[in-house]
Amino acid sequence: MVHIVFGNSAGGCLKFAFRKTTYAKTEEIIVLPDILSVGPIDRLQTKEGIESRLQWFKESYRDDFNNLEVYKQGMLKAIEKIKEIPPHQKVIIWTCENAAEQTGLRIVLYLLQNEVNEVFELNTFKAFHECYTYPMLEAEQFPRSSGELIPDKLLQLYEQCELKPMKFAKRIALSEEGQKLLLNENHLRTWEYGELRHSNIERGDAFIIHCAKRLHKVLDTHDYMKAARLIGEVVGHMQQYTGDEWIEYRLRDLISGGIFDYRGVLRAMRRYEVKLKEELLL
């Protein structure tokens, strides 16, 4: 059995969950270390596509990306491993109800389109809600991503869920969606009503402004607040899963658009503070 997981958080948790079980020796985990709902993914199955995505990170995120080379090698290694999966191995693709993992699912199925491997999807959101009932489900939208589940829960879902091979028609349809994704230059994807959609990059801007208004009210001041504080507030409450780097990227765009004032250095979120323009608080 080979497991394919999206994001370092989910990948690390699954490896930790398996560490003291027989799975550690009998089952392989392939991690694509990225949030695939944001940024360009055209030609991501190629070295050139990964390089292009890396360049977009450098130009758009501006944060201290000392681990970009690690990311590059991780992506190249993961994609190569997926292409080399032996035909006798069963494949489990871990997903959740978010654009990042659903994008990954489609891309992986495209990479496996000509292979005969049995493929299973383990949707952690659906599995979690099948295993637990109220009051465990205090947050209806939990988990937003597989990485939000602790290792013990991932192990429990894997051992308790009845997995069935993905039907051929569904596999073909999702593979075709994956091919289209790898040809599209859109920079933001949204998961809504069970469908993956392309979105305008300004999609979450209104929510960032809403969270800023709420924080100003909670703090009872119109003074500057740490950018990281605002970004954490947005990430913690936004339904769509994008990661804090994307929110910081959009915050800087709102600053350049005159929505926020700032002080400090717009190099990394920990280096500057922001506040809404006073007229927007009314």
mmCIF file of C-alpha atoms in Angstrom:
data_model
loop_
_atom_site.group_PDB
_atom_site.id
_atom_site.type_symbol
_atom_site.label_atom_id
_atom_site.label_comp_id
_atom_site.label_asym_id
_atom_site.label_seq_id
_atom_site.Cartn_x
_atom_site.Cartn_y
_atom_site.Cartn_z
ATOM 1 C CA MET A 1 0.000 0.000 0.000
ATOM 2 C CA VAL A 2 1.220 3.495 -0.811
ATOM 3 C CA HIS A 3 -0.336 6.587 0.763
ATOM 4 C CA ILE A 4 -0.331 9.956 -1.007
ATOM 5 C CA VAL A 5 -0.799 12.951 1.271
ATOM 6 C CA PHE A 6 -0.920 16.696 0.547
ATOM 7 C CA GLY A 7 0.922 19.144 2.799
ATOM 8 C CA ASN A 8 3.768 18.681 5.255
ATOM 9 C CA SER A 9 1.424 18.902 8.240
ATOM 10 C CA ALA A 10 -0.770 15.989 7.153
ATOM 11 C CA GLY A 11 2.246 14.040 5.910
ATOM 12 C CA GLY A 12 4.127 14.480 9.179
ATOM 13 C CA CYS A 13 1.084 13.472 11.231
ATOM 14 C CA LEU A 14 0.500 10.326 9.202
ATOM 15 C CA LYS A 15 4.156 9.289 9.460
ATOM 16 C CA PHE A 16 3.990 9.871 13.220
ATOM 17 C CA ALA A 17 0.779 7.835 13.424
ATOM 18 C CA PHE A 18 2.419 4.889 11.655
ATOM 19 C CA ARG A 19 5.759 5.022 13.488
ATOM 20 C CA LYS A 20 4.971 2.357 16.126
ATOM 21 C CA THR A 21 2.797 0.144 13.938
ATOM 22 C CA THR A 22 3.537 -2.503 11.349
ATOM 23 C CA TYR A 23 2.511 0.050 8.714
ATOM 24 C CA ALA A 24 5.852 1.802 9.191
ATOM 25 C CA LYS A 25 7.565 -1.171 7.518
ATOM 26 C CA THR A 26 4.889 -2.299 5.081
ATOM 27 C CA GLU A 27 3.375 0.915 3.728
ATOM 28 C CA GLU A 28 4.949 3.895 1.980
ATOM 29 C CA ILE A 29 3.919 7.543 2.428
ATOM 30 C CA ILE A 30 4.443 10.047 -0.388
ATOM 31 C CA VAL A 31 4.010 13.694 0.633
ATOM 32 C CA LEU A 32 3.437 16.550 -1.800
ATOM 33 C CA PRO A 33 4.604 19.406 0.458
ATOM 34 C CA ASP A 34 2.344 22.184 -0.722
ATOM 35 C CA ILE A 35 -1.014 23.936 -0.479
ATOM 36 C CA LEU A 36 -2.242 23.424 -4.021
ATOM 37 C CA SER A 37 -5.311 25.659 -3.766
ATOM 38 C CA VAL A 38 -3.167 28.767 -4.286
ATOM 39 C CA GLY A 39 -0.551 29.871 -6.780
ATOM 40 C CA PRO A 40 0.097 28.644 -10.331
ATOM 41 C CA ILE A 41 -0.024 24.895 -10.927
ATOM 42 C CA ASP A 42 0.190 24.792 -14.705
ATOM 43 C CA ARG A 43 2.720 22.140 -15.808
ATOM 44 C CA LEU A 44 3.253 21.214 -12.140
ATOM 45 C CA GLN A 45 4.006 17.640 -13.193
ATOM 46 C CA THR A 46 7.218 18.920 -14.826
ATOM 47 C CA LYS A 47 10.429 20.427 -13.471
ATOM 48 C CA GLU A 48 9.685 23.607 -15.437
ATOM 49 C CA GLY A 49 6.251 23.929 -13.850
ATOM 50 C CA ILE A 50 7.685 23.532 -10.353
ATOM 51 C CA GLU A 51 10.353 26.137 -11.125
ATOM 52 C CA SER A 52 7.643 28.525 -12.359
ATOM 53 C CA ARG A 53 5.618 28.029 -9.173
ATOM 54 C CA LEU A 54 8.754 28.608 -7.118
ATOM 55 C CA GLN A 55 9.415 31.869 -8.951
ATOM 56 C CA TRP A 56 5.852 32.996 -8.249
ATOM 57 C CA PHE A 57 6.428 32.312 -4.542
ATOM 58 C CA LYS A 58 9.550 34.464 -4.584
ATOM 59 C CA GLU A 59 7.825 37.354 -6.357
ATOM 60 C CA SER A 60 4.464 37.260 -4.591
ATOM 61 C CA TYR A 61 4.978 36.015 -1.056
ATOM 62 C CA ARG A 62 8.220 37.906 -0.277
ATOM 63 C CA ASP A 63 8.579 36.142 3.059
ATOM 64 C CA ASP A 64 11.803 34.557 4.239
ATOM 65 C CA PHE A 65 11.594 31.412 2.136
ATOM 66 C CA ASN A 66 14.821 29.769 3.182
ATOM 67 C CA ASN A 67 13.260 26.384 2.495
ATOM 68 C CA LEU A 68 12.406 26.927 -1.183
ATOM 69 C CA GLU A 69 15.073 24.509 -2.344
ATOM 70 C CA VAL A 70 13.758 21.939 0.147
ATOM 71 C CA TYR A 71 10.260 22.496 -1.265
ATOM 72 C CA LYS A 72 11.512 22.104 -4.832
ATOM 73 C CA GLN A 73 13.311 18.851 -4.117
ATOM 74 C CA GLY A 74 10.321 17.561 -2.129
ATOM 75 C CA MET A 75 7.925 18.209 -5.012
ATOM 76 C CA LEU A 76 10.252 16.719 -7.624
ATOM 77 C CA LYS A 77 10.836 13.622 -5.492
ATOM 78 C CA ALA A 78 7.118 13.156 -4.731
ATOM 79 C CA ILE A 79 6.013 13.452 -8.356
ATOM 80 C CA GLU A 80 8.770 11.087 -9.485
ATOM 81 C CA LYS A 81 7.727 8.555 -6.825
ATOM 82 C CA ILE A 82 4.080 8.749 -7.930
ATOM 83 C CA LYS A 83 5.058 8.089 -11.539
ATOM 84 C CA GLU A 84 7.130 5.071 -10.443
ATOM 85 C CA ILE A 85 4.505 3.337 -8.262
ATOM 86 C CA PRO A 86 4.546 -0.376 -9.219
ATOM 87 C CA PRO A 87 1.283 -1.649 -10.762
ATOM 88 C CA HIS A 88 0.702 -4.189 -7.968
ATOM 89 C CA GLN A 89 0.583 -1.527 -5.235
ATOM 90 C CA LYS A 90 -2.720 -0.209 -3.998
ATOM 91 C CA VAL A 91 -2.873 3.581 -3.726
ATOM 92 C CA ILE A 92 -4.688 5.534 -1.003
ATOM 93 C CA ILE A 93 -5.067 9.260 -1.675
ATOM 94 C CA TRP A 94 -5.845 11.249 1.472
ATOM 95 C CA THR A 95 -8.169 14.200 0.860
ATOM 96 C CA CYS A 96 -10.511 16.541 2.682
ATOM 97 C CA GLU A 97 -13.255 19.008 1.790
ATOM 98 C CA ASN A 98 -10.931 21.762 0.603
ATOM 99 C CA ALA A 99 -9.533 22.999 -2.703
ATOM 100 C CA ALA A 100 -5.924 22.173 -1.817
ATOM 101 C CA GLU A 101 -6.381 18.438 -1.334
ATOM 102 C CA GLN A 102 -9.067 18.118 -4.003
ATOM 103 C CA THR A 103 -6.699 19.750 -6.489
ATOM 104 C CA GLY A 104 -4.002 17.298 -5.436
ATOM 105 C CA LEU A 105 -6.384 14.349 -5.870
ATOM 106 C CA ARG A 106 -7.101 15.306 -9.470
ATOM 107 C CA ILE A 107 -3.460 15.895 -10.353
ATOM 108 C CA VAL A 108 -2.383 12.554 -8.879
ATOM 109 C CA LEU A 109 -5.143 10.724 -10.759
ATOM 110 C CA TYR A 110 -3.943 12.369 -13.956
ATOM 111 C CA LEU A 111 -0.408 11.146 -13.245
ATOM 112 C CA LEU A 112 -1.834 7.640 -12.722
ATOM 113 C CA GLN A 113 -4.231 7.767 -15.665
ATOM 114 C CA ASN A 114 -2.546 4.956 -17.604
ATOM 115 C CA GLU A 115 -1.776 2.789 -14.583
ATOM 116 C CA VAL A 116 -3.701 -0.276 -13.416
ATOM 117 C CA ASN A 117 -3.268 0.314 -9.674
ATOM 118 C CA GLU A 118 -6.337 0.081 -7.470
ATOM 119 C CA VAL A 119 -6.978 3.600 -6.140
ATOM 120 C CA PHE A 120 -8.823 4.515 -2.942
ATOM 121 C CA GLU A 121 -9.800 7.948 -1.645
ATOM 122 C CA LEU A 122 -9.811 8.512 2.113
ATOM 123 C CA ASN A 123 -11.672 11.777 2.673
ATOM 124 C CA THR A 124 -10.826 12.725 6.262
ATOM 125 C CA PHE A 125 -13.756 15.131 6.612
ATOM 126 C CA LYS A 126 -16.318 12.538 5.567
ATOM 127 C CA ALA A 127 -14.607 9.787 7.548
ATOM 128 C CA PHE A 128 -14.420 11.915 10.683
ATOM 129 C CA HIS A 129 -18.111 12.801 10.481
ATOM 130 C CA GLU A 130 -19.032 9.160 9.966
ATOM 131 C CA CYS A 131 -17.049 8.104 13.053
ATOM 132 C CA TYR A 132 -18.106 10.838 15.447
ATOM 133 C CA THR A 133 -21.394 12.378 16.479
ATOM 134 C CA TYR A 134 -22.405 15.294 18.683
ATOM 135 C CA PRO A 135 -20.902 16.589 21.008
ATOM 136 C CA MET A 136 -17.625 15.597 19.294
ATOM 137 C CA LEU A 137 -18.671 17.641 16.268
ATOM 138 C CA GLU A 138 -18.904 21.024 17.963
ATOM 139 C CA ALA A 139 -17.334 22.619 14.892
ATOM 140 C CA GLU A 140 -19.395 21.497 11.915
ATOM 141 C CA GLN A 141 -16.669 22.422 9.438
ATOM 142 C CA PHE A 142 -13.937 20.504 11.286
ATOM 143 C CA PRO A 143 -11.586 19.280 9.958
ATOM 144 C CA ARG A 144 -10.951 21.812 7.200
ATOM 145 C CA SER A 145 -7.836 19.898 6.178
ATOM 146 C CA SER A 146 -6.313 16.498 6.933
ATOM 147 C CA GLY A 147 -3.461 18.264 8.723
ATOM 148 C CA GLU A 148 -5.865 19.493 11.426
ATOM 149 C CA LEU A 149 -6.309 15.946 12.725
ATOM 150 C CA ILE A 150 -3.901 14.582 15.316
ATOM 151 C CA PRO A 151 -1.933 11.409 14.427
ATOM 152 C CA ASP A 152 -4.104 9.130 16.586
ATOM 153 C CA LYS A 153 -7.219 10.282 14.759
ATOM 154 C CA LEU A 154 -5.643 9.711 11.335
ATOM 155 C CA LEU A 155 -4.662 6.199 12.371
ATOM 156 C CA GLN A 156 -8.136 5.547 13.727
ATOM 157 C CA LEU A 157 -9.795 6.725 10.511
ATOM 158 C CA TYR A 158 -7.482 4.562 8.416
ATOM 159 C CA GLU A 159 -8.168 1.451 10.468
ATOM 160 C CA GLN A 160 -11.905 1.930 10.900
ATOM 161 C CA CYS A 161 -13.049 3.274 7.530
ATOM 162 C CA GLU A 162 -14.199 0.813 4.921
ATOM 163 C CA LEU A 163 -12.415 1.840 1.755
ATOM 164 C CA LYS A 164 -13.727 0.856 -1.657
ATOM 165 C CA PRO A 165 -11.775 1.138 -4.930
ATOM 166 C CA MET A 166 -12.594 4.278 -6.871
ATOM 167 C CA LYS A 167 -14.969 3.537 -9.719
ATOM 168 C CA PHE A 168 -13.424 3.688 -13.171
ATOM 169 C CA ALA A 169 -15.787 6.405 -14.460
ATOM 170 C CA LYS A 170 -15.057 8.669 -11.489
ATOM 171 C CA ARG A 171 -11.333 8.083 -11.817
ATOM 172 C CA ILE A 172 -11.403 9.038 -15.503
ATOM 173 C CA ALA A 173 -13.503 12.150 -14.848
ATOM 174 C CA LEU A 174 -11.235 13.392 -12.062
ATOM 175 C CA SER A 175 -8.151 12.602 -14.137
ATOM 176 C CA GLU A 176 -9.506 14.769 -16.946
ATOM 177 C CA GLU A 177 -10.125 17.558 -14.443
ATOM 178 C CA GLY A 178 -6.514 17.162 -13.322
ATOM 179 C CA GLN A 179 -5.279 17.529 -16.875
ATOM 180 C CA LYS A 180 -7.268 20.753 -17.280
ATOM 181 C CA LEU A 181 -5.870 22.092 -14.002
ATOM 182 C CA LEU A 182 -2.324 21.525 -15.246
ATOM 183 C CA LEU A 183 -3.104 23.598 -18.351
ATOM 184 C CA ASN A 184 -4.764 26.494 -16.515
ATOM 185 C CA GLU A 185 -2.863 29.594 -15.355
ATOM 186 C CA ASN A 186 -5.377 30.564 -12.657
ATOM 187 C CA HIS A 187 -3.846 31.347 -9.232
ATOM 188 C CA LEU A 188 -6.707 30.496 -6.857
ATOM 189 C CA ARG A 189 -9.021 27.518 -6.559
ATOM 190 C CA THR A 190 -12.141 27.178 -4.393
ATOM 191 C CA TRP A 191 -14.036 24.133 -3.138
ATOM 192 C CA GLU A 192 -17.790 24.789 -3.065
ATOM 193 C CA TYR A 193 -20.774 22.430 -3.059
ATOM 194 C CA GLY A 194 -18.550 19.462 -3.843
ATOM 195 C CA GLU A 195 -16.964 21.092 -6.879
ATOM 196 C CA LEU A 196 -13.544 22.555 -7.581
ATOM 197 C CA ARG A 197 -13.740 26.011 -9.124
ATOM 198 C CA HIS A 198 -11.347 28.703 -10.296
ATOM 199 C CA SER A 199 -11.648 31.947 -8.330
ATOM 200 C CA ASN A 200 -10.677 35.573 -8.606
ATOM 201 C CA ILE A 201 -7.633 36.265 -6.408
ATOM 202 C CA GLU A 202 -9.616 38.936 -4.516
ATOM 203 C CA ARG A 203 -12.078 36.298 -3.280
ATOM 204 C CA GLY A 204 -11.112 36.505 0.411
ATOM 205 C CA ASP A 205 -10.285 40.214 0.626
ATOM 206 C CA ALA A 206 -13.653 41.210 2.086
ATOM 207 C CA PHE A 207 -13.185 38.645 4.863
ATOM 208 C CA ILE A 208 -9.746 40.045 5.709
ATOM 209 C CA ILE A 209 -11.352 43.487 6.088
ATOM 210 C CA HIS A 210 -14.163 41.996 8.183
ATOM 211 C CA CYS A 211 -11.659 40.346 10.540
ATOM 212 C CA ALA A 212 -9.708 43.600 10.853
ATOM 213 C CA LYS A 213 -12.873 45.477 11.846
ATOM 214 C CA ARG A 214 -13.658 42.824 14.435
ATOM 215 C CA LEU A 215 -10.141 42.979 15.916
ATOM 216 C CA HIS A 216 -10.232 46.758 16.135
ATOM 217 C CA LYS A 217 -13.504 46.436 18.025
ATOM 218 C CA VAL A 218 -12.224 43.673 20.322
ATOM 219 C CA LEU A 219 -9.026 45.591 21.044
ATOM 220 C CA ASP A 220 -11.124 48.749 21.532
ATOM 221 C CA THR A 221 -8.611 50.816 19.603
ATOM 222 C CA HIS A 222 -7.881 51.984 16.104
ATOM 223 C CA ASP A 223 -4.159 51.646 16.700
ATOM 224 C CA TYR A 224 -1.828 49.453 14.649
ATOM 225 C CA MET A 225 -2.026 45.696 15.198
ATOM 226 C CA LYS A 226 0.544 43.040 14.382
ATOM 227 C CA ALA A 227 0.031 41.809 10.825
ATOM 228 C CA ALA A 228 0.580 38.265 12.074
ATOM 229 C CA ARG A 229 -2.277 38.709 14.572
ATOM 230 C CA LEU A 230 -4.696 39.706 11.820
ATOM 231 C CA ILE A 231 -3.500 36.943 9.508
ATOM 232 C CA GLY A 232 -3.943 34.365 12.269
ATOM 233 C CA GLU A 233 -7.484 35.621 12.857
ATOM 234 C CA VAL A 234 -8.325 35.247 9.173
ATOM 235 C CA VAL A 235 -6.781 31.781 8.832
ATOM 236 C CA GLY A 236 -8.528 30.604 11.989
ATOM 237 C CA HIS A 237 -11.996 31.597 10.791
ATOM 238 C CA MET A 238 -11.894 31.405 6.990
ATOM 239 C CA GLN A 239 -13.758 28.404 5.627
ATOM 240 C CA GLN A 240 -11.539 28.047 2.561
ATOM 241 C CA TYR A 241 -8.106 26.549 3.214
ATOM 242 C CA THR A 242 -5.308 28.674 1.731
ATOM 243 C CA GLY A 243 -2.526 28.974 4.329
ATOM 244 C CA ASP A 244 -1.187 32.086 6.039
ATOM 245 C CA GLU A 245 1.256 33.019 3.238
ATOM 246 C CA TRP A 246 -1.624 33.581 0.810
ATOM 247 C CA ILE A 247 -3.494 35.767 3.313
ATOM 248 C CA GLU A 248 -0.349 37.838 3.882
ATOM 249 C CA TYR A 249 0.020 38.201 0.107
ATOM 250 C CA ARG A 250 -3.541 39.528 -0.129
ATOM 251 C CA LEU A 251 -3.037 41.820 2.892
ATOM 252 C CA ARG A 252 -0.109 43.482 1.160
ATOM 253 C CA ASP A 253 -2.275 43.988 -1.924
ATOM 254 C CA LEU A 254 -4.941 45.656 0.244
ATOM 255 C CA ILE A 255 -2.228 47.900 1.667
ATOM 256 C CA SER A 256 -1.135 48.948 -1.812
ATOM 257 C CA GLY A 257 -4.805 49.549 -2.665
ATOM 258 C CA GLY A 258 -5.181 52.026 0.191
ATOM 259 C CA ILE A 259 -7.431 49.847 2.374
ATOM 260 C CA PHE A 260 -4.882 49.480 5.190
ATOM 261 C CA ASP A 261 -2.175 51.718 6.612
ATOM 262 C CA TYR A 262 1.013 50.046 7.768
ATOM 263 C CA ARG A 263 4.252 50.686 9.569
ATOM 264 C CA GLY A 264 7.360 48.568 9.464
ATOM 265 C CA VAL A 265 8.888 46.577 6.615
ATOM 266 C CA LEU A 266 6.690 44.662 4.180
ATOM 267 C CA ARG A 267 9.122 41.798 3.953
ATOM 268 C CA ALA A 268 7.540 39.292 6.289
ATOM 269 C CA MET A 269 4.351 39.316 8.354
ATOM 270 C CA ARG A 270 6.225 39.555 11.650
ATOM 271 C CA ARG A 271 7.981 42.759 10.545
ATOM 272 C CA TYR A 272 5.050 45.125 10.127
ATOM 273 C CA GLU A 273 1.790 46.273 11.673
ATOM 274 C CA VAL A 274 -1.465 47.338 10.036
ATOM 275 C CA LYS A 275 -4.676 49.185 10.702
ATOM 276 C CA LEU A 276 -7.768 49.795 8.598
ATOM 277 C CA LYS A 277 -8.279 53.235 7.115
ATOM 278 C CA GLU A 278 -10.392 55.121 9.618
ATOM 279 C CA GLU A 279 -13.229 55.768 7.174
ATOM 280 C CA LEU A 280 -13.681 51.995 6.693
ATOM 281 C CA LEU A 281 -14.504 51.515 10.367
ATOM 282 C CA LEU A 282 -17.750 53.426 10.064
#
